[in-house]
Amino acid sequence: MSGPEESTRELVRRTALRLFRERGFASTTMRTVATEAGVATGVAYYWFGSKADLVQELYLDVNEDHARRAAGALEGVSGLGPRLRALWHVGLDAFEPSHGLGAELVAVAIRPGAAESPFSRASDATARLSRDLHAQAVQGARVPAALRDELPYLLWLAWLGVTLFWVHDASPGQRRTRALVDGAAPLIARLVRVAGVPGVRSVVDDVVRLARQVRA
C-alpha cells in the first residue's frame, strides 16, 4: 500500500496517538480523531475498526521506539545484568511521553478479554517485538542451557511488572522505577547464574515447565 491512501491511514494513526497522549484514552473518540485529522469519521473507521485498534498502534509505536533505542544501548555492553539494565532504562525513556496515559490503559487492559491486554491476540505483534528485545539482551550472556529458551519470555513478564510499577510511580521523573531497574537487573542476573548450580536445577526445571504451560 502506498500513495494517498497510505498517507491518510498514517494521518489518522498519528493524530490518534497524539490525542491519546494529550487528552487521554476516554476523551479520545473515533469522531474526535477524525475531526482533528480533517477526515470523515467513516474514513477513520475504514482504517481502524475501533479505538482498541488505535491503542495497538500506540503499543507498536512505543515498542518500535524502544527497539531503536535498544540497538544503541546494548552495543558493546556485556553481561546479562548490564544488558538488561540498559534495555529497561531505554524502554522507560521510550514510554515516558505516554506516562500520563498509562493508568487509563491499565484500567482498560485489565478487563477479561480486553484487546488492549498485552496477553491478547491483538497484542501479539507488540508482545513478540518486546520478547525479541529481551532475547537480544540474553545474547552473549552466560545462561544455563535449561533456562536459555524460556528466559526471554520470563524477562518479558518481569518487564511488564516494571511497567506496571512505572504507571503508578508519581515520583519526579519516575525515579523510583529507575531505582527498581538498577536493583532488579543485577539481582535477576545473579538468580540466572545460580540456576546452573547443582541442586537448583530441579527448581529451574519447574520454572521452565510452568512458563511453557502458561504460554501454551
CSV table of C-alpha atoms in Angstrom, one decimal:
chain,number,residue,atom,x,y,z
A,1,MET,CA,0.0,0.0,0.0
A,2,SER,CA,1.4,3.4,-1.0
A,3,GLY,CA,0.3,6.8,-2.1
A,4,PRO,CA,-2.6,8.9,-0.8
A,5,GLU,CA,-4.4,6.0,0.9
A,6,GLU,CA,-1.3,5.2,3.0
A,7,SER,CA,-0.9,8.9,3.8
A,8,THR,CA,-4.5,9.1,5.1
A,9,ARG,CA,-4.0,6.0,7.3
A,10,GLU,CA,-0.8,7.4,8.7
A,11,LEU,CA,-2.5,10.8,9.3
A,12,VAL,CA,-5.3,9.1,11.3
A,13,ARG,CA,-2.8,7.0,13.2
A,14,ARG,CA,-0.5,9.9,14.1
A,15,THR,CA,-3.5,12.1,15.1
A,16,ALA,CA,-4.9,9.4,17.4
A,17,LEU,CA,-1.5,8.8,19.1
A,18,ARG,CA,-1.1,12.5,19.8
A,19,LEU,CA,-4.7,12.8,21.2
A,20,PHE,CA,-4.2,9.8,23.4
A,21,ARG,CA,-1.2,11.4,25.0
A,22,GLU,CA,-2.7,14.9,25.2
A,23,ARG,CA,-6.3,14.2,26.2
A,24,GLY,CA,-6.3,10.6,27.5
A,25,PHE,CA,-8.0,7.4,26.4
A,26,ALA,CA,-11.5,8.1,27.5
A,27,SER,CA,-11.7,11.6,26.0
A,28,THR,CA,-10.3,10.5,22.6
A,29,THR,CA,-13.2,9.1,20.5
A,30,MET,CA,-13.0,8.0,16.9
A,31,ARG,CA,-15.1,11.1,16.0
A,32,THR,CA,-12.5,13.3,17.7
A,33,VAL,CA,-9.7,11.6,15.9
A,34,ALA,CA,-11.4,12.1,12.6
A,35,THR,CA,-12.2,15.7,13.2
A,36,GLU,CA,-8.6,16.5,14.3
A,37,ALA,CA,-7.3,14.7,11.3
A,38,GLY,CA,-9.6,16.5,9.0
A,39,VAL,CA,-11.3,13.4,7.6
A,40,ALA,CA,-14.8,11.9,7.8
A,41,THR,CA,-15.5,9.6,10.7
A,42,GLY,CA,-16.2,6.8,8.3
A,43,VAL,CA,-12.7,7.2,6.9
A,44,ALA,CA,-11.2,6.7,10.4
A,45,TYR,CA,-13.3,3.6,10.8
A,46,TYR,CA,-12.2,2.4,7.4
A,47,TRP,CA,-8.6,2.2,8.5
A,48,PHE,CA,-9.1,1.3,12.2
A,49,GLY,CA,-12.2,-0.6,13.2
A,50,SER,CA,-12.2,0.6,16.8
A,51,LYS,CA,-10.3,2.6,19.3
A,52,ALA,CA,-8.7,-0.6,20.5
A,53,ASP,CA,-7.1,-0.9,17.1
A,54,LEU,CA,-5.6,2.6,17.6
A,55,VAL,CA,-4.3,1.6,21.0
A,56,GLN,CA,-2.5,-1.3,19.4
A,57,GLU,CA,-0.8,1.3,17.1
A,58,LEU,CA,0.3,3.2,20.2
A,59,TYR,CA,1.7,0.0,21.7
A,60,LEU,CA,3.6,-0.8,18.5
A,61,ASP,CA,4.8,2.8,18.1
A,62,VAL,CA,6.2,2.8,21.7
A,63,ASN,CA,7.9,-0.6,21.3
A,64,GLU,CA,9.4,0.2,18.0
A,65,ASP,CA,10.9,3.3,19.6
A,66,HIS,CA,12.2,1.0,22.4
A,67,ALA,CA,13.8,-1.2,19.8
A,68,ARG,CA,15.5,1.7,18.1
A,69,ARG,CA,16.9,2.9,21.4
A,70,ALA,CA,18.0,-0.6,22.4
A,71,ALA,CA,20.1,-1.0,19.3
A,72,GLY,CA,22.5,1.6,20.5
A,73,ALA,CA,22.1,1.0,24.2
A,74,LEU,CA,23.1,-2.7,24.0
A,75,GLU,CA,26.1,-2.1,21.7
A,76,GLY,CA,29.3,-3.0,23.5
A,77,VAL,CA,27.6,-3.9,26.7
A,78,SER,CA,28.3,-7.4,28.1
A,79,GLY,CA,26.8,-9.4,30.9
A,80,LEU,CA,23.1,-10.1,31.5
A,81,GLY,CA,22.7,-7.6,34.3
A,82,PRO,CA,24.2,-4.6,32.5
A,83,ARG,CA,22.4,-5.5,29.2
A,84,LEU,CA,19.1,-5.9,31.0
A,85,ARG,CA,19.6,-2.7,32.9
A,86,ALA,CA,20.4,-0.8,29.6
A,87,LEU,CA,17.4,-2.3,27.8
A,88,TRP,CA,14.9,-1.4,30.6
A,89,HIS,CA,16.2,2.1,31.0
A,90,VAL,CA,15.8,3.0,27.3
A,91,GLY,CA,12.4,1.3,27.5
A,92,LEU,CA,11.4,3.8,30.2
A,93,ASP,CA,12.7,6.6,28.0
A,94,ALA,CA,10.6,5.4,25.1
A,95,PHE,CA,7.5,5.1,27.3
A,96,GLU,CA,7.9,8.4,29.1
A,97,PRO,CA,5.7,10.5,26.7
A,98,SER,CA,2.8,8.1,27.4
A,99,HIS,CA,3.1,8.1,31.2
A,100,GLY,CA,0.0,10.1,31.8
A,101,LEU,CA,-2.0,7.7,29.7
A,102,GLY,CA,-0.7,4.6,31.4
A,103,ALA,CA,-3.2,4.3,34.3
A,104,GLU,CA,-6.1,4.6,31.9
A,105,LEU,CA,-4.9,1.9,29.6
A,106,VAL,CA,-4.1,-0.4,32.5
A,107,ALA,CA,-7.7,0.0,33.8
A,108,VAL,CA,-9.0,-0.9,30.3
A,109,ALA,CA,-6.4,-3.7,29.6
A,110,ILE,CA,-7.1,-5.5,32.9
A,111,ARG,CA,-10.7,-6.4,31.9
A,112,PRO,CA,-11.1,-10.0,30.9
A,113,GLY,CA,-10.9,-10.4,27.1
A,114,ALA,CA,-9.8,-6.9,26.5
A,115,ALA,CA,-8.0,-6.4,23.2
A,116,GLU,CA,-5.8,-3.9,24.9
A,117,SER,CA,-4.3,-6.5,27.2
A,118,PRO,CA,-0.6,-7.4,26.5
A,119,PHE,CA,-1.7,-11.0,26.5
A,120,SER,CA,-4.4,-10.6,23.9
A,121,ARG,CA,-4.1,-12.0,20.4
A,122,ALA,CA,-4.4,-8.4,19.1
A,123,SER,CA,-1.2,-7.6,21.0
A,124,ASP,CA,0.8,-10.5,19.6
A,125,ALA,CA,2.9,-8.3,17.3
A,126,THR,CA,3.9,-5.9,20.1
A,127,ALA,CA,4.5,-8.7,22.6
A,128,ARG,CA,6.7,-10.6,20.1
A,129,LEU,CA,8.7,-7.4,19.5
A,130,SER,CA,9.3,-6.9,23.2
A,131,ARG,CA,10.2,-10.5,23.7
A,132,ASP,CA,12.7,-10.3,20.8
A,133,LEU,CA,14.3,-7.4,22.6
A,134,HIS,CA,14.7,-9.5,25.7
A,135,ALA,CA,16.2,-12.3,23.6
A,136,GLN,CA,18.8,-9.8,22.4
A,137,ALA,CA,19.6,-8.9,26.0
A,138,VAL,CA,20.3,-12.5,26.6
A,139,GLN,CA,22.6,-12.9,23.7
A,140,GLY,CA,26.2,-13.3,24.7
A,141,ALA,CA,25.3,-13.8,28.4
A,142,ARG,CA,26.2,-17.0,30.3
A,143,VAL,CA,22.8,-18.7,30.8
A,144,PRO,CA,22.2,-22.3,31.9
A,145,ALA,CA,21.1,-24.3,28.9
A,146,ALA,CA,17.9,-25.4,30.7
A,147,LEU,CA,16.8,-21.8,31.1
A,148,ARG,CA,18.0,-20.2,27.8
A,149,ASP,CA,15.0,-20.8,25.7
A,150,GLU,CA,12.4,-19.6,28.2
A,151,LEU,CA,14.5,-16.7,29.7
A,152,PRO,CA,13.4,-14.0,27.2
A,153,TYR,CA,9.7,-14.8,28.0
A,154,LEU,CA,10.4,-14.7,31.7
A,155,LEU,CA,12.3,-11.4,31.4
A,156,TRP,CA,9.4,-10.0,29.4
A,157,LEU,CA,7.0,-10.9,32.2
A,158,ALA,CA,9.3,-9.1,34.6
A,159,TRP,CA,9.4,-6.1,32.3
A,160,LEU,CA,5.6,-6.0,32.4
A,161,GLY,CA,5.8,-5.8,36.1
A,162,VAL,CA,8.3,-3.0,35.9
A,163,THR,CA,6.0,-1.1,33.5
A,164,LEU,CA,3.0,-1.6,35.8
A,165,PHE,CA,5.1,-0.1,38.7
A,166,TRP,CA,6.1,2.8,36.4
A,167,VAL,CA,2.5,3.5,35.5
A,168,HIS,CA,1.7,4.2,39.2
A,169,ASP,CA,5.0,5.8,40.0
A,170,ALA,CA,4.3,9.5,40.9
A,171,SER,CA,7.9,10.3,41.9
A,172,PRO,CA,9.7,13.0,39.9
A,173,GLY,CA,10.9,11.5,36.6
A,174,GLN,CA,9.7,8.2,37.9
A,175,ARG,CA,13.0,7.9,39.8
A,176,ARG,CA,11.6,5.1,42.0
A,177,THR,CA,11.1,2.9,38.8
A,178,ARG,CA,14.7,3.8,37.7
A,179,ALA,CA,15.9,2.6,41.1
A,180,LEU,CA,13.9,-0.6,40.8
A,181,VAL,CA,15.6,-1.3,37.4
A,182,ASP,CA,19.0,-0.5,38.8
A,183,GLY,CA,18.4,-3.0,41.6
A,184,ALA,CA,16.4,-5.7,39.8
A,185,ALA,CA,18.7,-6.2,36.8
A,186,PRO,CA,21.8,-7.4,38.7
A,187,LEU,CA,19.6,-9.4,41.0
A,188,ILE,CA,18.0,-11.2,38.1
A,189,ALA,CA,21.4,-11.8,36.6
A,190,ARG,CA,22.6,-13.4,39.9
A,191,LEU,CA,19.5,-15.6,40.0
A,192,VAL,CA,20.1,-16.8,36.5
A,193,ARG,CA,23.7,-17.6,37.4
A,194,VAL,CA,22.8,-19.7,40.3
A,195,ALA,CA,20.2,-21.6,38.2
A,196,GLY,CA,23.1,-23.7,37.0
A,197,VAL,CA,24.2,-24.7,40.5
A,198,PRO,CA,23.6,-28.4,41.3
A,199,GLY,CA,20.6,-28.8,43.5
A,200,VAL,CA,18.9,-25.8,41.9
A,201,ARG,CA,18.3,-27.5,38.6
A,202,SER,CA,15.0,-29.1,39.7
A,203,VAL,CA,13.6,-25.7,40.6
A,204,VAL,CA,14.7,-24.3,37.3
A,205,ASP,CA,13.0,-27.2,35.5
A,206,ASP,CA,9.8,-26.4,37.4
A,207,VAL,CA,10.0,-22.8,36.4
A,208,VAL,CA,10.6,-23.7,32.8
A,209,ARG,CA,7.7,-26.2,32.8
A,210,LEU,CA,5.4,-23.6,34.3
A,211,ALA,CA,6.4,-21.0,31.7
A,212,ARG,CA,5.7,-23.4,28.9
A,213,GLN,CA,2.3,-24.3,30.4
A,214,VAL,CA,1.4,-20.6,30.7
A,215,ARG,CA,2.4,-19.9,27.1
A,216,ALA,CA,0.5,-22.9,25.6
